[in-house]
Short mmCIF file of C-alpha atoms in Angstrom, two decimals:
data_model
loop_
_atom_site.label_atom_id
_atom_site.label_comp_id
_atom_site.label_asym_id
_atom_site.label_seq_id
_atom_site.Cartn_x
_atom_site.Cartn_y
_atom_site.Cartn_z
CA MET A 1498 22.52 28.22 12.11
CA SER A 1499 20.37 25.11 11.71
CA ILE A 1500 16.86 24.15 12.70
CA ALA A 1501 17.53 20.42 12.75
CA GLY A 1502 16.86 20.40 16.50
CA GLU A 1503 13.37 21.79 15.88
CA ILE A 1504 12.39 18.85 13.65
CA ASP A 1505 10.84 16.40 16.07
CA SER A 1506 9.53 13.39 14.16
CA PHE A 1507 7.78 12.06 11.10
CA PHE A 1508 4.03 12.78 11.07
CA ALA A 1509 2.52 11.59 7.77
CA VAL A 1510 2.92 10.56 4.18
CA VAL A 1511 -0.07 11.91 2.29
CA ILE A 1512 -1.23 10.13 -0.84
CA ALA A 1513 -3.59 11.73 -3.36
CA VAL A 1514 -6.25 9.31 -4.60
CA LYS A 1515 -9.10 9.47 -7.08
CA ASN A 1516 -11.44 6.96 -5.44
CA MET A 1517 -11.38 6.87 -1.64
CA ASP A 1518 -13.34 3.62 -1.25
CA GLN A 1519 -11.02 1.73 -3.60
CA ALA A 1520 -7.91 3.22 -1.99
CA ILE A 1521 -9.07 2.28 1.52
CA GLU A 1522 -9.74 -1.29 0.44
CA ASN A 1523 -6.33 -1.45 -1.22
CA TYR A 1524 -4.50 -0.34 1.95
CA LYS A 1525 -6.53 -2.79 4.05
CA LYS A 1526 -5.40 -5.57 1.68
CA LEU A 1527 -1.83 -4.41 2.30
CA GLY A 1528 -2.33 -5.01 6.04
CA PHE A 1529 -2.98 -1.47 7.29
CA GLU A 1530 -5.73 -0.67 9.78
CA LEU A 1531 -8.03 2.25 9.05
CA ILE A 1532 -8.10 4.53 12.11
CA ASP A 1533 -10.09 7.49 10.77
CA ARG A 1534 -12.18 8.55 7.80
CA SER A 1535 -13.49 12.09 7.73
CA ASP A 1536 -14.43 15.08 5.63
CA ARG A 1537 -12.18 18.12 5.54
CA LYS A 1538 -14.97 20.47 4.47
CA ASP A 1539 -12.84 23.62 4.78
CA TRP A 1540 -10.51 22.16 2.16
CA GLY A 1541 -13.07 20.27 0.03
CA LEU A 1542 -11.46 16.91 0.76
CA GLU A 1543 -12.21 13.48 2.12
CA ALA A 1544 -9.45 11.94 4.23
CA ALA A 1545 -8.60 8.50 5.58
CA GLN A 1546 -5.76 7.63 7.93
CA PHE A 1547 -3.90 4.43 8.63
CA LYS A 1548 -1.60 4.17 11.66
CA VAL A 1549 2.08 3.51 10.97
CA GLY A 1550 4.13 3.53 14.18
CA ASP A 1551 3.92 7.06 15.59
CA GLY A 1552 2.81 8.45 12.22
CA VAL A 1553 0.17 7.86 9.57
CA PHE A 1554 -0.47 7.17 5.94
CA GLU A 1555 -3.15 9.64 4.96
CA LEU A 1556 -5.24 9.35 1.82
CA LEU A 1557 -6.82 12.51 0.40
CA ALA A 1558 -9.45 12.74 -2.33
CA PRO A 1559 -10.92 16.00 -3.63
CA VAL A 1560 -14.71 16.13 -3.26
CA ALA A 1561 -15.46 19.84 -3.86
CA GLU A 1562 -14.32 21.78 -6.87
CA ASP A 1563 -14.77 25.22 -5.26
CA LYS A 1564 -12.03 24.92 -2.60
CA ASP A 1565 -8.42 25.87 -3.36
CA VAL A 1566 -6.85 22.82 -1.69
CA ALA A 1567 -9.22 20.45 -3.53
CA LYS A 1568 -8.37 22.21 -6.81
CA THR A 1569 -4.66 21.78 -6.13
CA ILE A 1570 -5.03 18.06 -5.42
CA ARG A 1571 -7.26 17.62 -8.49
CA LYS A 1572 -4.56 19.31 -10.60
CA PHE A 1573 -1.93 17.00 -9.08
CA LEU A 1574 -4.07 13.94 -9.88
CA ASP A 1575 -4.72 15.13 -13.44
CA GLN A 1576 -1.04 15.83 -14.12
CA LYS A 1577 0.71 13.06 -12.20
CA GLY A 1578 -1.94 10.49 -11.26
CA GLU A 1579 -2.32 8.99 -7.81
CA GLY A 1580 0.71 9.00 -5.55
CA VAL A 1581 2.70 10.70 -2.82
CA TYR A 1582 1.47 14.25 -2.58
CA GLU A 1583 2.86 15.50 0.71
CA ILE A 1584 5.24 14.61 3.51
CA ALA A 1585 4.59 16.06 6.96
CA VAL A 1586 6.96 16.36 9.90
CA ASN A 1587 6.37 17.44 13.49
CA VAL A 1588 8.36 20.46 14.66
CA ARG A 1589 8.83 21.94 18.11
CA ASN A 1590 8.79 25.64 17.18
CA ILE A 1591 7.03 26.37 13.90
CA ASP A 1592 7.75 30.09 14.07
CA ALA A 1593 11.51 29.45 14.30
CA VAL A 1594 11.26 27.02 11.38
CA ASN A 1595 9.31 29.58 9.33
CA GLU A 1596 11.84 32.33 10.04
CA PHE A 1597 14.79 30.08 9.21
CA ILE A 1598 13.48 28.66 5.93
CA LYS A 1599 12.39 32.10 4.66
CA LYS A 1600 15.93 33.39 5.28
CA GLN A 1601 17.12 30.47 3.14
CA GLY A 1602 14.88 31.64 0.27
CA VAL A 1603 12.43 28.76 0.63
CA ARG A 1604 9.01 29.43 -0.89
CA THR A 1605 6.17 28.87 1.57
CA LEU A 1606 2.47 28.81 0.78
CA ASN A 1607 1.20 30.24 4.06
CA GLU A 1608 2.21 31.65 7.39
CA PRO A 1609 1.93 29.25 10.36
CA SER A 1610 -1.80 28.80 10.86
CA PRO A 1611 -4.15 26.64 12.96
CA VAL A 1612 -4.92 23.17 11.64
CA PRO A 1613 -8.59 23.18 10.54
CA VAL A 1614 -9.28 19.76 12.03
CA PRO A 1615 -11.11 19.79 15.38
CA SER A 1616 -8.95 17.07 16.96
CA MET A 1617 -5.79 19.03 16.06
CA SER A 1618 -6.96 22.61 16.60
CA ASP A 1619 -4.19 23.28 19.14
CA ARG A 1620 -1.55 22.72 16.44
CA LYS A 1621 -0.26 24.95 13.63
CA LEU A 1622 0.92 24.06 10.14
CA LEU A 1623 3.15 25.58 7.49
CA TRP A 1624 3.33 24.40 3.88
CA VAL A 1625 6.42 24.58 1.71
CA SER A 1626 5.91 24.88 -2.03
CA PRO A 1627 6.79 21.81 -4.09
CA LYS A 1628 9.09 24.13 -6.07
CA SER A 1629 11.28 24.33 -2.96
CA ALA A 1630 11.00 20.62 -2.02
CA ASN A 1631 11.80 18.61 -5.15
CA GLY A 1632 8.20 18.39 -6.39
CA VAL A 1633 6.54 17.32 -3.12
CA PHE A 1634 4.54 19.45 -0.72
CA LEU A 1635 6.32 19.55 2.63
CA GLU A 1636 4.25 20.32 5.69
CA TYR A 1637 5.67 21.39 9.02
CA ILE A 1638 3.20 20.86 11.86
CA THR A 1639 3.67 21.65 15.52
CA SER A 1640 4.37 18.58 17.60
CA PRO A 1641 1.47 17.31 19.68
CA ARG A 1642 1.47 18.45 23.28
CA LYS A 1643 2.63 15.86 25.74
CA LYS A 1644 -0.17 14.70 28.02
#
């Protein structure tokens, strides 16, 4: 059995950065247009997104030291420096993906759960441990609903 048919499309490449203002200016110099800058208070992060086709480059910077996700990104930055932190793909059926990858012995960090971003609250996400994805966080996220 395969779940290849459940993987819909690329969603994002997420880059961990130390200084959001400098990183945004750098990506603008590279020709990318900033489409969103927001706080992810539940995670202790600041985020910025640049549109790339149907997907995004997303920059994340930790801003709170008391949130688990911010601590994880801070640890990544301290150990590896700035760089690709996560790759995210859209999937049609996140529960089927979760069931399949667990049967394969893949280590996940959560059960499918709602995205804590108001504009994406109708979607769910599932994180795969970097230990199961060659050192990179892999995020499965339910595909956006067709309008």
